[in-house]
JSON list of C-alpha atoms in Angstrom, two decimals:
[
{"chain": "A", "resi": 1, "resn": "UNK", "atom": "CA", "xyz": [-81.60, 2.82, -32.49]},
{"chain": "A", "resi": 2, "resn": "UNK", "atom": "CA", "xyz": [-83.30, 6.11, -33.26]},
{"chain": "A", "resi": 3, "resn": "UNK", "atom": "CA", "xyz": [-79.97, 7.59, -34.28]},
{"chain": "A", "resi": 4, "resn": "UNK", "atom": "CA", "xyz": [-79.47, 4.83, -36.87]},
{"chain": "A", "resi": 5, "resn": "UNK", "atom": "CA", "xyz": [-82.90, 5.50, -38.36]},
{"chain": "A", "resi": 6, "resn": "UNK", "atom": "CA", "xyz": [-82.02, 9.18, -38.76]},
{"chain": "A", "resi": 7, "resn": "UNK", "atom": "CA", "xyz": [-78.91, 8.38, -40.84]},
{"chain": "A", "resi": 8, "resn": "UNK", "atom": "CA", "xyz": [-79.09, 8.82, -44.62]},
{"chain": "A", "resi": 9, "resn": "UNK", "atom": "CA", "xyz": [-79.35, 5.61, -46.70]},
{"chain": "A", "resi": 10, "resn": "UNK", "atom": "CA", "xyz": [-75.75, 5.94, -48.00]},
{"chain": "A", "resi": 11, "resn": "UNK", "atom": "CA", "xyz": [-74.43, 6.03, -44.43]},
{"chain": "A", "resi": 12, "resn": "UNK", "atom": "CA", "xyz": [-76.48, 2.96, -43.49]},
{"chain": "A", "resi": 13, "resn": "UNK", "atom": "CA", "xyz": [-75.15, 1.04, -46.52]},
{"chain": "A", "resi": 14, "resn": "UNK", "atom": "CA", "xyz": [-71.59, 2.11, -45.66]},
{"chain": "A", "resi": 15, "resn": "UNK", "atom": "CA", "xyz": [-72.05, 1.02, -42.04]},
{"chain": "A", "resi": 16, "resn": "UNK", "atom": "CA", "xyz": [-73.50, -2.33, -43.13]},
{"chain": "A", "resi": 17, "resn": "UNK", "atom": "CA", "xyz": [-70.66, -2.90, -45.60]},
{"chain": "A", "resi": 18, "resn": "UNK", "atom": "CA", "xyz": [-68.04, -2.02, -42.98]},
{"chain": "A", "resi": 19, "resn": "UNK", "atom": "CA", "xyz": [-69.56, -4.40, -40.44]},
{"chain": "A", "resi": 20, "resn": "UNK", "atom": "CA", "xyz": [-69.75, -7.13, -43.11]},
{"chain": "A", "resi": 21, "resn": "UNK", "atom": "CA", "xyz": [-66.06, -6.65, -43.96]},
{"chain": "A", "resi": 22, "resn": "UNK", "atom": "CA", "xyz": [-65.08, -6.77, -40.29]},
{"chain": "A", "resi": 23, "resn": "UNK", "atom": "CA", "xyz": [-67.07, -9.97, -39.70]},
{"chain": "A", "resi": 24, "resn": "UNK", "atom": "CA", "xyz": [-65.74, -11.58, -42.89]},
{"chain": "A", "resi": 25, "resn": "UNK", "atom": "CA", "xyz": [-62.11, -10.75, -42.07]},
{"chain": "A", "resi": 26, "resn": "UNK", "atom": "CA", "xyz": [-62.51, -12.12, -38.55]},
{"chain": "A", "resi": 27, "resn": "UNK", "atom": "CA", "xyz": [-64.16, -15.31, -39.78]},
{"chain": "A", "resi": 28, "resn": "UNK", "atom": "CA", "xyz": [-61.52, -15.84, -42.48]},
{"chain": "A", "resi": 29, "resn": "UNK", "atom": "CA", "xyz": [-58.75, -15.16, -39.97]},
{"chain": "A", "resi": 30, "resn": "UNK", "atom": "CA", "xyz": [-60.13, -17.77, -37.60]},
{"chain": "A", "resi": 31, "resn": "UNK", "atom": "CA", "xyz": [-60.48, -20.28, -40.43]},
{"chain": "A", "resi": 32, "resn": "UNK", "atom": "CA", "xyz": [-56.95, -19.73, -41.68]},
{"chain": "A", "resi": 33, "resn": "UNK", "atom": "CA", "xyz": [-55.63, -19.83, -38.14]},
{"chain": "A", "resi": 34, "resn": "UNK", "atom": "CA", "xyz": [-57.25, -23.20, -37.50]},
{"chain": "A", "resi": 35, "resn": "UNK", "atom": "CA", "xyz": [-55.77, -24.62, -40.70]},
{"chain": "A", "resi": 36, "resn": "UNK", "atom": "CA", "xyz": [-52.29, -23.37, -39.80]},
{"chain": "A", "resi": 37, "resn": "UNK", "atom": "CA", "xyz": [-52.33, -24.65, -36.24]},
{"chain": "A", "resi": 38, "resn": "UNK", "atom": "CA", "xyz": [-49.37, -26.85, -35.33]},
{"chain": "A", "resi": 39, "resn": "UNK", "atom": "CA", "xyz": [-51.72, -29.58, -34.13]},
{"chain": "A", "resi": 40, "resn": "UNK", "atom": "CA", "xyz": [-52.35, -30.61, -37.73]},
{"chain": "A", "resi": 41, "resn": "UNK", "atom": "CA", "xyz": [-48.69, -30.40, -38.81]},
{"chain": "A", "resi": 42, "resn": "UNK", "atom": "CA", "xyz": [-46.24, -33.30, -38.67]},
{"chain": "A", "resi": 43, "resn": "UNK", "atom": "CA", "xyz": [-43.57, -31.27, -36.89]},
{"chain": "A", "resi": 44, "resn": "UNK", "atom": "CA", "xyz": [-45.81, -30.79, -33.87]},
{"chain": "A", "resi": 45, "resn": "UNK", "atom": "CA", "xyz": [-45.18, -34.34, -32.67]},
{"chain": "A", "resi": 46, "resn": "UNK", "atom": "CA", "xyz": [-41.40, -33.84, -32.82]},
{"chain": "A", "resi": 47, "resn": "UNK", "atom": "CA", "xyz": [-41.59, -30.54, -30.97]},
{"chain": "A", "resi": 48, "resn": "UNK", "atom": "CA", "xyz": [-43.87, -32.05, -28.34]},
{"chain": "A", "resi": 49, "resn": "UNK", "atom": "CA", "xyz": [-41.50, -34.98, -27.87]},
{"chain": "A", "resi": 50, "resn": "UNK", "atom": "CA", "xyz": [-38.61, -32.61, -27.24]},
{"chain": "A", "resi": 51, "resn": "UNK", "atom": "CA", "xyz": [-40.67, -30.54, -24.82]},
{"chain": "A", "resi": 52, "resn": "UNK", "atom": "CA", "xyz": [-42.04, -33.55, -22.93]},
{"chain": "A", "resi": 53, "resn": "UNK", "atom": "CA", "xyz": [-38.74, -35.50, -22.80]},
{"chain": "A", "resi": 54, "resn": "UNK", "atom": "CA", "xyz": [-36.76, -34.05, -19.85]},
{"chain": "A", "resi": 55, "resn": "UNK", "atom": "CA", "xyz": [-33.60, -36.04, -20.60]},
{"chain": "A", "resi": 56, "resn": "UNK", "atom": "CA", "xyz": [-32.20, -33.41, -22.96]},
{"chain": "A", "resi": 57, "resn": "UNK", "atom": "CA", "xyz": [-32.96, -30.68, -20.44]},
{"chain": "A", "resi": 58, "resn": "UNK", "atom": "CA", "xyz": [-31.30, -32.61, -17.61]},
{"chain": "A", "resi": 59, "resn": "UNK", "atom": "CA", "xyz": [-28.23, -33.29, -19.77]},
{"chain": "A", "resi": 60, "resn": "UNK", "atom": "CA", "xyz": [-28.02, -29.65, -20.83]},
{"chain": "A", "resi": 61, "resn": "UNK", "atom": "CA", "xyz": [-28.33, -28.50, -17.22]},
{"chain": "A", "resi": 62, "resn": "UNK", "atom": "CA", "xyz": [-25.55, -30.86, -16.15]},
{"chain": "A", "resi": 63, "resn": "UNK", "atom": "CA", "xyz": [-23.34, -29.60, -19.00]},
{"chain": "A", "resi": 64, "resn": "UNK", "atom": "CA", "xyz": [-23.97, -25.99, -18.00]},
{"chain": "A", "resi": 65, "resn": "UNK", "atom": "CA", "xyz": [-23.12, -26.83, -14.37]},
{"chain": "A", "resi": 66, "resn": "UNK", "atom": "CA", "xyz": [-19.84, -28.49, -15.42]},
{"chain": "A", "resi": 67, "resn": "UNK", "atom": "CA", "xyz": [-19.01, -25.53, -17.64]},
{"chain": "A", "resi": 68, "resn": "UNK", "atom": "CA", "xyz": [-19.76, -23.11, -14.80]},
{"chain": "A", "resi": 69, "resn": "UNK", "atom": "CA", "xyz": [-17.47, -24.97, -12.41]},
{"chain": "A", "resi": 70, "resn": "UNK", "atom": "CA", "xyz": [-14.71, -25.12, -15.02]},
{"chain": "A", "resi": 71, "resn": "UNK", "atom": "CA", "xyz": [-15.02, -21.39, -15.72]},
{"chain": "A", "resi": 72, "resn": "UNK", "atom": "CA", "xyz": [-14.89, -20.62, -12.00]},
{"chain": "A", "resi": 73, "resn": "UNK", "atom": "CA", "xyz": [-11.72, -22.72, -11.65]},
{"chain": "A", "resi": 74, "resn": "UNK", "atom": "CA", "xyz": [-10.17, -20.96, -14.65]},
{"chain": "A", "resi": 75, "resn": "UNK", "atom": "CA", "xyz": [-11.07, -17.58, -13.17]},
{"chain": "A", "resi": 76, "resn": "UNK", "atom": "CA", "xyz": [-9.36, -18.49, -9.89]},
{"chain": "A", "resi": 77, "resn": "UNK", "atom": "CA", "xyz": [-6.26, -19.67, -11.79]},
{"chain": "A", "resi": 78, "resn": "UNK", "atom": "CA", "xyz": [-6.21, -16.49, -13.86]},
{"chain": "A", "resi": 79, "resn": "UNK", "atom": "CA", "xyz": [-6.58, -14.35, -10.73]},
{"chain": "A", "resi": 80, "resn": "UNK", "atom": "CA", "xyz": [-3.70, -16.21, -9.05]},
{"chain": "A", "resi": 81, "resn": "UNK", "atom": "CA", "xyz": [-1.61, -15.81, -12.21]},
{"chain": "A", "resi": 82, "resn": "UNK", "atom": "CA", "xyz": [-2.26, -12.08, -12.31]},
{"chain": "A", "resi": 83, "resn": "UNK", "atom": "CA", "xyz": [-1.26, -11.73, -8.65]},
{"chain": "A", "resi": 84, "resn": "UNK", "atom": "CA", "xyz": [1.92, -13.72, -9.30]},
{"chain": "A", "resi": 85, "resn": "UNK", "atom": "CA", "xyz": [2.77, -11.53, -12.29]},
{"chain": "A", "resi": 86, "resn": "UNK", "atom": "CA", "xyz": [2.15, -8.38, -10.26]},
{"chain": "A", "resi": 87, "resn": "UNK", "atom": "CA", "xyz": [4.45, -9.59, -7.49]},
{"chain": "A", "resi": 88, "resn": "UNK", "atom": "CA", "xyz": [7.12, -10.48, -10.05]},
{"chain": "A", "resi": 89, "resn": "UNK", "atom": "CA", "xyz": [6.83, -7.08, -11.75]},
{"chain": "A", "resi": 90, "resn": "UNK", "atom": "CA", "xyz": [7.17, -5.38, -8.36]},
{"chain": "A", "resi": 91, "resn": "UNK", "atom": "CA", "xyz": [10.28, -7.46, -7.63]},
{"chain": "A", "resi": 92, "resn": "UNK", "atom": "CA", "xyz": [11.74, -6.56, -11.01]},
{"chain": "A", "resi": 93, "resn": "UNK", "atom": "CA", "xyz": [10.98, -2.90, -10.33]},
{"chain": "A", "resi": 94, "resn": "UNK", "atom": "CA", "xyz": [12.84, -3.16, -7.03]},
{"chain": "A", "resi": 95, "resn": "UNK", "atom": "CA", "xyz": [15.79, -4.78, -8.80]},
{"chain": "A", "resi": 96, "resn": "UNK", "atom": "CA", "xyz": [15.82, -2.01, -11.42]},
{"chain": "A", "resi": 97, "resn": "UNK", "atom": "CA", "xyz": [15.79, 0.61, -8.66]},
{"chain": "A", "resi": 98, "resn": "UNK", "atom": "CA", "xyz": [18.68, -1.19, -6.97]},
{"chain": "A", "resi": 99, "resn": "UNK", "atom": "CA", "xyz": [20.63, -1.37, -10.23]},
{"chain": "A", "resi": 100, "resn": "UNK", "atom": "CA", "xyz": [19.91, 2.30, -10.94]},
{"chain": "A", "resi": 101, "resn": "UNK", "atom": "CA", "xyz": [21.23, 3.19, -7.47]},
{"chain": "A", "resi": 102, "resn": "UNK", "atom": "CA", "xyz": [24.37, 1.11, -8.07]},
{"chain": "A", "resi": 103, "resn": "UNK", "atom": "CA", "xyz": [24.83, 2.74, -11.46]},
{"chain": "A", "resi": 104, "resn": "UNK", "atom": "CA", "xyz": [24.52, 6.19, -9.91]},
{"chain": "A", "resi": 105, "resn": "UNK", "atom": "CA", "xyz": [27.18, 5.27, -7.33]},
{"chain": "A", "resi": 106, "resn": "UNK", "atom": "CA", "xyz": [29.49, 4.00, -10.11]},
{"chain": "A", "resi": 107, "resn": "UNK", "atom": "CA", "xyz": [29.00, 7.19, -12.12]},
{"chain": "A", "resi": 108, "resn": "UNK", "atom": "CA", "xyz": [29.81, 9.32, -9.08]},
{"chain": "A", "resi": 109, "resn": "UNK", "atom": "CA", "xyz": [32.90, 7.22, -8.28]},
{"chain": "A", "resi": 110, "resn": "UNK", "atom": "CA", "xyz": [34.12, 7.46, -11.89]},
{"chain": "A", "resi": 111, "resn": "UNK", "atom": "CA", "xyz": [33.53, 11.21, -11.87]},
{"chain": "A", "resi": 112, "resn": "UNK", "atom": "CA", "xyz": [35.63, 11.58, -8.67]},
{"chain": "A", "resi": 113, "resn": "UNK", "atom": "CA", "xyz": [38.50, 9.59, -10.15]},
{"chain": "A", "resi": 114, "resn": "UNK", "atom": "CA", "xyz": [38.83, 11.96, -13.12]}
]
């Protein structure tokens, strides 16, 4: 308190004005905040009904579960399809190697006959 008394009058007025502005801004902010609260708006009842009503949440959860199971089944099918394609490509590669070997033999036989 003694330090406040030792301040010059201009500093005391500035301190008082600053404190008044801070208190006024806080009070106005609280007042505006109370007026803008969703409790007084008409949309609050609709939002509360959606939050309180669990039917939509239960339906959405069931839909997500069905989608998850369907995606898992599709993933398994895709994985099986990829394995089948890989086996088929390997078989085709073996056939190409066999044909290349036969072609080499034919070329050698034709070269001998000349």
